[in-house]
Short mmCIF file of C-alpha atoms and ligand atoms in Angstrom, two decimals:
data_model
loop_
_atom_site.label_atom_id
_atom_site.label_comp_id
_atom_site.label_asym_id
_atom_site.label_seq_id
_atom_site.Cartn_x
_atom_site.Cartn_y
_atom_site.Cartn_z
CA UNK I 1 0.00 0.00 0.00
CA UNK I 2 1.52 3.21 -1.00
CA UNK I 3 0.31 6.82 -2.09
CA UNK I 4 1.27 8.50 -5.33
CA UNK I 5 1.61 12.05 -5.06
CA UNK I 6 -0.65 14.07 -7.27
CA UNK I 7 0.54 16.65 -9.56
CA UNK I 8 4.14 16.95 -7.45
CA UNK I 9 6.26 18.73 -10.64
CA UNK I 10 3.01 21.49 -10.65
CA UNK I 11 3.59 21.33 -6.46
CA UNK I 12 7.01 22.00 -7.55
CA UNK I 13 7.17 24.44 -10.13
CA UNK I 14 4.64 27.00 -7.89
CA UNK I 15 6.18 26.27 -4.55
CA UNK I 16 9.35 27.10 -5.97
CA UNK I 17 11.33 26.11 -2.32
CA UNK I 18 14.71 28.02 -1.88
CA UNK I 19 17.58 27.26 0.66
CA UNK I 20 16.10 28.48 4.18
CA UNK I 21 12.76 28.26 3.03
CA UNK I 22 10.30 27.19 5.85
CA UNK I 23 7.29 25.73 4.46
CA UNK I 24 4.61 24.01 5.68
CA UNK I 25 2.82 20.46 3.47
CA UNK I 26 -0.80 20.66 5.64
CA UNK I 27 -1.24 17.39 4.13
CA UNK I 28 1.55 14.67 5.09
CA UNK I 29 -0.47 12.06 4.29
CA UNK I 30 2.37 9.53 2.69
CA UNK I 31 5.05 12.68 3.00
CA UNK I 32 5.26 12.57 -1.23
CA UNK I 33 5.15 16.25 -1.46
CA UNK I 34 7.43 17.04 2.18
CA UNK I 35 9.97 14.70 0.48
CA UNK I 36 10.13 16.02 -2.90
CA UNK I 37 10.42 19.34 -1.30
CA UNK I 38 12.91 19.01 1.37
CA UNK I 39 15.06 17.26 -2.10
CA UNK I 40 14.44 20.04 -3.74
CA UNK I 41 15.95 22.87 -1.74
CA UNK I 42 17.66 23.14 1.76
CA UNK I 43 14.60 24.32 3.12
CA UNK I 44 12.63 23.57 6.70
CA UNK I 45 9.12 21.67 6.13
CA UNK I 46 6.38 21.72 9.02
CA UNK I 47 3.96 18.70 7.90
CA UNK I 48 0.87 18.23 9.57
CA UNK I 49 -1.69 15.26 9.26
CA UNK I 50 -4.75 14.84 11.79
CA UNK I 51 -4.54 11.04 10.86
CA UNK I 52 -2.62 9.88 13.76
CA UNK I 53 -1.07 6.69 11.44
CA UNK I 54 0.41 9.23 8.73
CA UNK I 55 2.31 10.67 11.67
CA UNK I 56 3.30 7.70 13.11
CA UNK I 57 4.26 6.17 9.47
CA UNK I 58 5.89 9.24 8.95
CA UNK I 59 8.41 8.88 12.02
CA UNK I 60 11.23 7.61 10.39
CA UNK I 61 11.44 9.43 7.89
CA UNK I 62 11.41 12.89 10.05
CA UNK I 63 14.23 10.98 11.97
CA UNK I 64 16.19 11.15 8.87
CA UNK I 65 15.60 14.28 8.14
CA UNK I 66 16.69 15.90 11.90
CA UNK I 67 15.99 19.90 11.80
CA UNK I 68 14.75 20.20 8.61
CA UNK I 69 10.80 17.61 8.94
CA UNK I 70 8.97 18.38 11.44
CA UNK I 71 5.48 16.64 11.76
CA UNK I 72 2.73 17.93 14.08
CA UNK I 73 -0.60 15.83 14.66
CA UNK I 74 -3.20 17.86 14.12
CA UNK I 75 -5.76 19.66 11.58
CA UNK I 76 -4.68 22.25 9.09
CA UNK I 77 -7.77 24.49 10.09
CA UNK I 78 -5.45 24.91 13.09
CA UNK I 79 -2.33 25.85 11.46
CA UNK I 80 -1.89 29.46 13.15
CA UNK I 81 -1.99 28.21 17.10
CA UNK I 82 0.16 24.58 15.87
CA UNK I 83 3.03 26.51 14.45
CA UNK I 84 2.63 29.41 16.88
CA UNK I 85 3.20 26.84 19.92
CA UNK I 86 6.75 26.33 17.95
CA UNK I 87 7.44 29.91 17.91
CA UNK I 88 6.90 29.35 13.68
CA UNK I 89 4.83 32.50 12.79
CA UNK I 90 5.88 33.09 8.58
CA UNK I 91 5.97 30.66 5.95
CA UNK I 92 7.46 30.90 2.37
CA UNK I 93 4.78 28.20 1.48
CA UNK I 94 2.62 26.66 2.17
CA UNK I 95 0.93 23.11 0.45
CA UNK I 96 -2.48 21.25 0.63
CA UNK I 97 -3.40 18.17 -0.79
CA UNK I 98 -7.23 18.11 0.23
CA UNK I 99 -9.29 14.85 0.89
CA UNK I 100 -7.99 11.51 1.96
CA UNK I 101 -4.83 9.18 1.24
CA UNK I 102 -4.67 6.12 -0.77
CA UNK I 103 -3.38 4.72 3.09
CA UNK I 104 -6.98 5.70 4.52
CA UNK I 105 -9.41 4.96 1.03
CA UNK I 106 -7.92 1.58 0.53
CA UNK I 107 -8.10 -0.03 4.08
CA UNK I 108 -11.40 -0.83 4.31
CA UNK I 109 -10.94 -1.05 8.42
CA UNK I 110 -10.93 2.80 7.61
CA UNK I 111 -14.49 2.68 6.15
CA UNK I 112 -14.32 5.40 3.09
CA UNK I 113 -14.87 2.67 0.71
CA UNK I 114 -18.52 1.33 -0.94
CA UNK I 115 -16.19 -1.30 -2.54
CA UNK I 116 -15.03 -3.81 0.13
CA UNK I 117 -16.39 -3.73 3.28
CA UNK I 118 -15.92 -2.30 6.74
CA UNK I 119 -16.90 -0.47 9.75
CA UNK I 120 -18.58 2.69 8.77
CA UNK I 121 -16.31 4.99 10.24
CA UNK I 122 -14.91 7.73 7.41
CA UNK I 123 -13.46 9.49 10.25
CA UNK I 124 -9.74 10.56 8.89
CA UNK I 125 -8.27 12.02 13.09
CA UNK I 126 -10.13 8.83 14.44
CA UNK I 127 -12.31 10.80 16.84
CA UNK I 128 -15.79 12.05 17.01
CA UNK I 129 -18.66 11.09 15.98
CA UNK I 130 -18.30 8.59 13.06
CA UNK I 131 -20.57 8.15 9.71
CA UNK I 132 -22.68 5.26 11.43
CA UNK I 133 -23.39 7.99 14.08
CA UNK I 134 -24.86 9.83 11.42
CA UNK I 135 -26.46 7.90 9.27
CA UNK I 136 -28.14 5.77 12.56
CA UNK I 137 -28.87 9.03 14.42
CA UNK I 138 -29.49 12.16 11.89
CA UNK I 139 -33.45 13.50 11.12
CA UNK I 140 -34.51 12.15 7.89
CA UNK I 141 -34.53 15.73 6.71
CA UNK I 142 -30.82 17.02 7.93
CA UNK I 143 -29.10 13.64 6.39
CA UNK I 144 -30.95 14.18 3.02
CA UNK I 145 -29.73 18.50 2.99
CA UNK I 146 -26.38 16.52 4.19
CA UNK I 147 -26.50 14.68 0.75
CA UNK I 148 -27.73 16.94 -1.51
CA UNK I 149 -25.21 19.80 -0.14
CA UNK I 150 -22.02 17.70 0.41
CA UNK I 151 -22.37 15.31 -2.18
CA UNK I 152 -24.83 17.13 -5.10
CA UNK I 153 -26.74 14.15 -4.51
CA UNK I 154 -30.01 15.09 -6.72
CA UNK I 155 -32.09 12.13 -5.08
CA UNK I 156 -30.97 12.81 -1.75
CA UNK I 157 -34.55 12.10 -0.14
CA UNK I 158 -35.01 9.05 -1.58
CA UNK I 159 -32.12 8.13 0.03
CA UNK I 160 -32.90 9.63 3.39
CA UNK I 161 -36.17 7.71 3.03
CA UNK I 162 -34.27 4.33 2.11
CA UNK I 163 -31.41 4.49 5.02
CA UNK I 164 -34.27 5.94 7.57
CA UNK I 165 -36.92 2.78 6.79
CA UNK I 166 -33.35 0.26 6.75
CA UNK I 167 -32.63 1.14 10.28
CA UNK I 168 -35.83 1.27 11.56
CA UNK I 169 -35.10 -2.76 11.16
CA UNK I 170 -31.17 -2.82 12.33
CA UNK I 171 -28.52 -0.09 12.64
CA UNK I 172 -26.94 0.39 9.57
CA UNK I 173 -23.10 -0.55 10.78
CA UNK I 174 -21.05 -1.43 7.38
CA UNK I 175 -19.89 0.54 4.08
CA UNK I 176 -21.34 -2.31 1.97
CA UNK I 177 -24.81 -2.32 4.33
CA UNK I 178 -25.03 1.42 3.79
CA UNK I 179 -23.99 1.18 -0.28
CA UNK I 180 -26.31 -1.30 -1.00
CA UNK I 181 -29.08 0.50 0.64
CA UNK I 182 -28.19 3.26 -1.67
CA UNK I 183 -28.13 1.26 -5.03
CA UNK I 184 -31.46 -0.36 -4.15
CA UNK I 185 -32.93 3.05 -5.05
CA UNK I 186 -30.69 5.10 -7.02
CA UNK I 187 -30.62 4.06 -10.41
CA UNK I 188 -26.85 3.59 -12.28
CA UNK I 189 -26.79 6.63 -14.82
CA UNK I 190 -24.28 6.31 -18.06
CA UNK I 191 -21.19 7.65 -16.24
CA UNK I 192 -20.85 4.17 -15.35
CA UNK I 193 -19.97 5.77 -11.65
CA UNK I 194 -21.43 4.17 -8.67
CA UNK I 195 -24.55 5.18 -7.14
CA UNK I 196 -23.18 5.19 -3.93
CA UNK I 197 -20.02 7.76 -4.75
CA UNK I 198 -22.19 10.78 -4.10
CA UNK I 199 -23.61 9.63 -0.65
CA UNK I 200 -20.13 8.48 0.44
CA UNK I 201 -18.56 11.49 -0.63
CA UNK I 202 -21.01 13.59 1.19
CA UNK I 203 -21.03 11.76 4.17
CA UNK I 204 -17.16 12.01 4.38
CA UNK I 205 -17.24 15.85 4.19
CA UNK I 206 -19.41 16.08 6.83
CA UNK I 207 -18.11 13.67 8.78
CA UNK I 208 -14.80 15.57 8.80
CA UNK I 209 -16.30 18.87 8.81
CA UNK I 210 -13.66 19.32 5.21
CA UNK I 211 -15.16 22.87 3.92
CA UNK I 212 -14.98 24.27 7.44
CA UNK I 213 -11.05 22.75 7.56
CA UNK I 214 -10.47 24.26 3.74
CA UNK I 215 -11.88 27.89 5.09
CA UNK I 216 -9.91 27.84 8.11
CA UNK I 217 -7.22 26.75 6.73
CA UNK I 218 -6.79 29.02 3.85
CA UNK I 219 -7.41 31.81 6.12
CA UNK I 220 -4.73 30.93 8.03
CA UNK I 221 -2.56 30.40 4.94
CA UNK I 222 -2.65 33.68 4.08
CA UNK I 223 -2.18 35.30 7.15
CA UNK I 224 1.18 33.36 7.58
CA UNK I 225 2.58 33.78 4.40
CA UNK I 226 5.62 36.09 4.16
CA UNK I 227 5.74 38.58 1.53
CA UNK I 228 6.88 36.52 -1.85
CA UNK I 229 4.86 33.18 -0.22
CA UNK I 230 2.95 31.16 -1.87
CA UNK I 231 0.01 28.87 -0.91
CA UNK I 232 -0.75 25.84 -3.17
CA UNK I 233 -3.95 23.69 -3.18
CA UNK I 234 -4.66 20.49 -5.12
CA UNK I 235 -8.64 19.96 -4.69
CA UNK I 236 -10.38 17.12 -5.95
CA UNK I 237 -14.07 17.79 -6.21
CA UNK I 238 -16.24 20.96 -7.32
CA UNK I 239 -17.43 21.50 -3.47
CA UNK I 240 -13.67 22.04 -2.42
CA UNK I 241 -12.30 23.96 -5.71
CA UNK I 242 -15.19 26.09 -5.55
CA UNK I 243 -13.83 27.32 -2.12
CA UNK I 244 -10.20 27.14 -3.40
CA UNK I 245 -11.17 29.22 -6.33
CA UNK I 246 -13.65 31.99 -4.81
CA UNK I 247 -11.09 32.54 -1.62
CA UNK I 248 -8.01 32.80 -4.51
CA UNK I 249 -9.66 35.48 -6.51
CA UNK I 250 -10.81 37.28 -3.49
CA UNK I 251 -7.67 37.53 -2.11
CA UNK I 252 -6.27 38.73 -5.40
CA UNK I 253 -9.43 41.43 -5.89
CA UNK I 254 -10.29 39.81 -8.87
CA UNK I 255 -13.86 38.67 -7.32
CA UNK I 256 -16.62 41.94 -7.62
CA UNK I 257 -17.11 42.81 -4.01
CA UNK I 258 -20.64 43.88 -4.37
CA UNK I 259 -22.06 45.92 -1.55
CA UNK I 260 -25.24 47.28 -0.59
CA UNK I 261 -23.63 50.90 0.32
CA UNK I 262 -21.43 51.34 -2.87
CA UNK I 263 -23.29 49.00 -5.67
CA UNK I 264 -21.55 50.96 -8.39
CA UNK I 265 -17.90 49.82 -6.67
CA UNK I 266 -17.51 53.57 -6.47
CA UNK I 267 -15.25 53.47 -3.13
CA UNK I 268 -11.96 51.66 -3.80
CA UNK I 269 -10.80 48.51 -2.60
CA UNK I 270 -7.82 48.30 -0.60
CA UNK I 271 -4.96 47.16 -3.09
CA UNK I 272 -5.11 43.11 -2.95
CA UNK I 273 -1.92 41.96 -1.13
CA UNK I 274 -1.99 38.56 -3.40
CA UNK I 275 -1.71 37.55 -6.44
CA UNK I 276 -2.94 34.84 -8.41
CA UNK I 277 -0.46 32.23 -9.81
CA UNK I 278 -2.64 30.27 -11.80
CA UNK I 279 -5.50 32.42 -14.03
CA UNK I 280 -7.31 29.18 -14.56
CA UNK I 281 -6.68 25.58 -12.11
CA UNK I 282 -3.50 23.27 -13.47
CA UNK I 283 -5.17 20.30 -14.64
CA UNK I 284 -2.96 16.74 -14.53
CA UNK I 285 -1.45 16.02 -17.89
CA UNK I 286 -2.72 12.74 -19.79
CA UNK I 287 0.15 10.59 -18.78
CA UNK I 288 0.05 10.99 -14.92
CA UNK I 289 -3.97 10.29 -15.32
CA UNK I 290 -2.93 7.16 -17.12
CA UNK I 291 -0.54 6.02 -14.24
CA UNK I 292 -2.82 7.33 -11.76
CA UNK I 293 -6.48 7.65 -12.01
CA UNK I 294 -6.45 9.18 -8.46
CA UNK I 295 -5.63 12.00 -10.57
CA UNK I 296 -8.43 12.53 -12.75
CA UNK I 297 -10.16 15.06 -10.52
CA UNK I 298 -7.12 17.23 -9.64
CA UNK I 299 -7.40 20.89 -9.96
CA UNK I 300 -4.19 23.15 -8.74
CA UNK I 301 -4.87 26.79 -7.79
CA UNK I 302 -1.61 28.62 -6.14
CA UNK I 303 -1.84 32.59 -4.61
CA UNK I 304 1.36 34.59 -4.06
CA UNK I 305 1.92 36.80 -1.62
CA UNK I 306 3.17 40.12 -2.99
CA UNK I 307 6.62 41.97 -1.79
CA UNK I 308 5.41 45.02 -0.56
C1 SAM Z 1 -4.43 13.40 -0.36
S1 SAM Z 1 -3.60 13.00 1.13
C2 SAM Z 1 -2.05 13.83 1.01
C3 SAM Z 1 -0.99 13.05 0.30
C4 SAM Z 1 0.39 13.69 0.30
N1 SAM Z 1 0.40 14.94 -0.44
C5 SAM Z 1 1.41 12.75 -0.27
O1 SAM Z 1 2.03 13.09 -1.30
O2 SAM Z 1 1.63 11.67 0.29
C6 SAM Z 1 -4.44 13.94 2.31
C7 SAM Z 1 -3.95 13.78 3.74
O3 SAM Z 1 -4.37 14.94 4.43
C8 SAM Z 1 -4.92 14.62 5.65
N2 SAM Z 1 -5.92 15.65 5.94
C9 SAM Z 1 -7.08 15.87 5.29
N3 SAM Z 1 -7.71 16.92 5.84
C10 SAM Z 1 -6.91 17.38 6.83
C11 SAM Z 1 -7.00 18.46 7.74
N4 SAM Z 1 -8.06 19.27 7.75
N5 SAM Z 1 -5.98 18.66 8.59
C12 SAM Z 1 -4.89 17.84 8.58
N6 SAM Z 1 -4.77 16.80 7.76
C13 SAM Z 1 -5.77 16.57 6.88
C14 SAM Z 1 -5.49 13.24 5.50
O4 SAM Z 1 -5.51 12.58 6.74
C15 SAM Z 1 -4.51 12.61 4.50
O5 SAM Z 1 -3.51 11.92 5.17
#
């Protein structure tokens, strides 16, 4: 079991580490991107994970690396107090990877996965409530909003109506209990995907509260980067690069700021601080979708803090 990096020469290329760089990979997840960038420059990488196993798996290799990897357990929406406990308080970069390793999607002990089954956990720090919680324990109506929101899940009812009536007879404990559910009354369409993938997805998000981590966490990007830093984000659904994408051109004033006091924009912004690195998201090339189908999804955005 291994994960392949996504994008890493588009990580790279926008990161652009330099010798004394301290940068921070909110991600760690197999440490593909902390490795290729602590090879690339002599630079300082903070790495954090809130899956306890990447950290642990990721021991040794910080051991070889003394000084220059440092891994911190924790969530990336927390970034600012993590690195401020370590007296860190500027990056030159700073990296996320968003949504779960092939280490977490393919054990099925994990519970991400409609394909083989397992307990249906999905929760990627192993604490809190898990996805059985929810789908045992939410109102019919809050886990369908749940699945049309987080997963654009158009027959998200149904499905509240099928997993509501299921465990009226027996909690609903496994992935494949909870898929099957699912494909009894969601019909396949032509993109051959599986009916489940929406419901799964959605559940995950909210599981790990992921759009409230991406918010936080981009906030607190910014506010860390040193002038001529640059944040970059590999997404992998429209939920998360819609985020990625609206905070980006925000950031660099390129979004309209309508306002109810000034709707002609008459009163001037306050020159943006950041610029934007990629116009439109870096999209994998065919080759490394070939290798990697993982890939398919990716979309890069990258923001650069301007020298004042
Ligand atoms: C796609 S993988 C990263 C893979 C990594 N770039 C590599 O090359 O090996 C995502 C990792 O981020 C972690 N993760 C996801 N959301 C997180 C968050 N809000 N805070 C900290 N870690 C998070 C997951 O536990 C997972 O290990």
């Amino acid at each position: 079991m291994s994960h392949v990096p996504v994008m890493l020469a588009e990580v790279l290329h926008h990161v652009a580490p330099r010798a004394g760089a301290v940068l921070l990979d909110g991600t760690f997840g197999g440490g593909g991107y902390s490795a290729a960038l602590l090879e690339a420059a002599a630079c300082t990488v903070w790495a954090i994970d809130r899956d306890p196993d990447a950290i642990a798996r990721g021991a040794a290799f910080a051991a070889r690396h003394p000084g220059r990897l440092h891994l911190l357990h924790g969530r990336f929406g927390d970034m600012f107090d993590l690195l401020a406990e370590r007296n860190v308080h500027a990056l030159d970069g700073v990296v996320l990877d968003l949504g779960v390793s092939s280490f977490q999607l393919d054990d099925p002990a994990r519970g991400f996965s409609f394909r083989t089954d397992g307990p249906l956990d999905m929760r990627m720090g192993r604490s809190g409530p898990t996805a059985a919680d929810l789908v045992n324990h939410l109102p019919e109506a809050e886990l369908a909003d749940t699945l049309y929101h987080f997963g654009e899940e158009r027959l998200s009812r149904r499905i509240a109506r099928a997993i509501v009536a299921a465990r009226a007879q027996a909690p609903i404990t496994t992935t494949l209990q909870l898929a099957e559910i699912i494909r009894a009354v969601v019909p396949p369409d032509r993109s051959g995907i599986d009916p489940a993938t929406r419901s799964f997805q959605a559940l995950r998000i909210r599981v790990n509260d992921e759009l409230g981590e991406i918010e936080r966490g981009l906030a607190a990007a910014a506010a860390l980067l040193a002038p001529g830093g640059r944040l970059v984000v590999v997404a992998f659904h429209s939920l998360e690069d819609r985020l990625v994408k609206r905070f980006m051109q925000d950031a660099a004033g390129r979004a309209p700021a309508p306002s109810r006091h000034d709707p002609g924009g008459l009163q001037r912004r306050a020159a943006p601080q950041f610029k934007l690195l990629t116009r439109r998201a870096d999209r994998p090339g065919e080759a490394e979708i070939e290798a990697n189908p993982r890939a398919r999804s990716a979309r890069l955005r990258a923001l650069l803090k301007e020298v004042a």
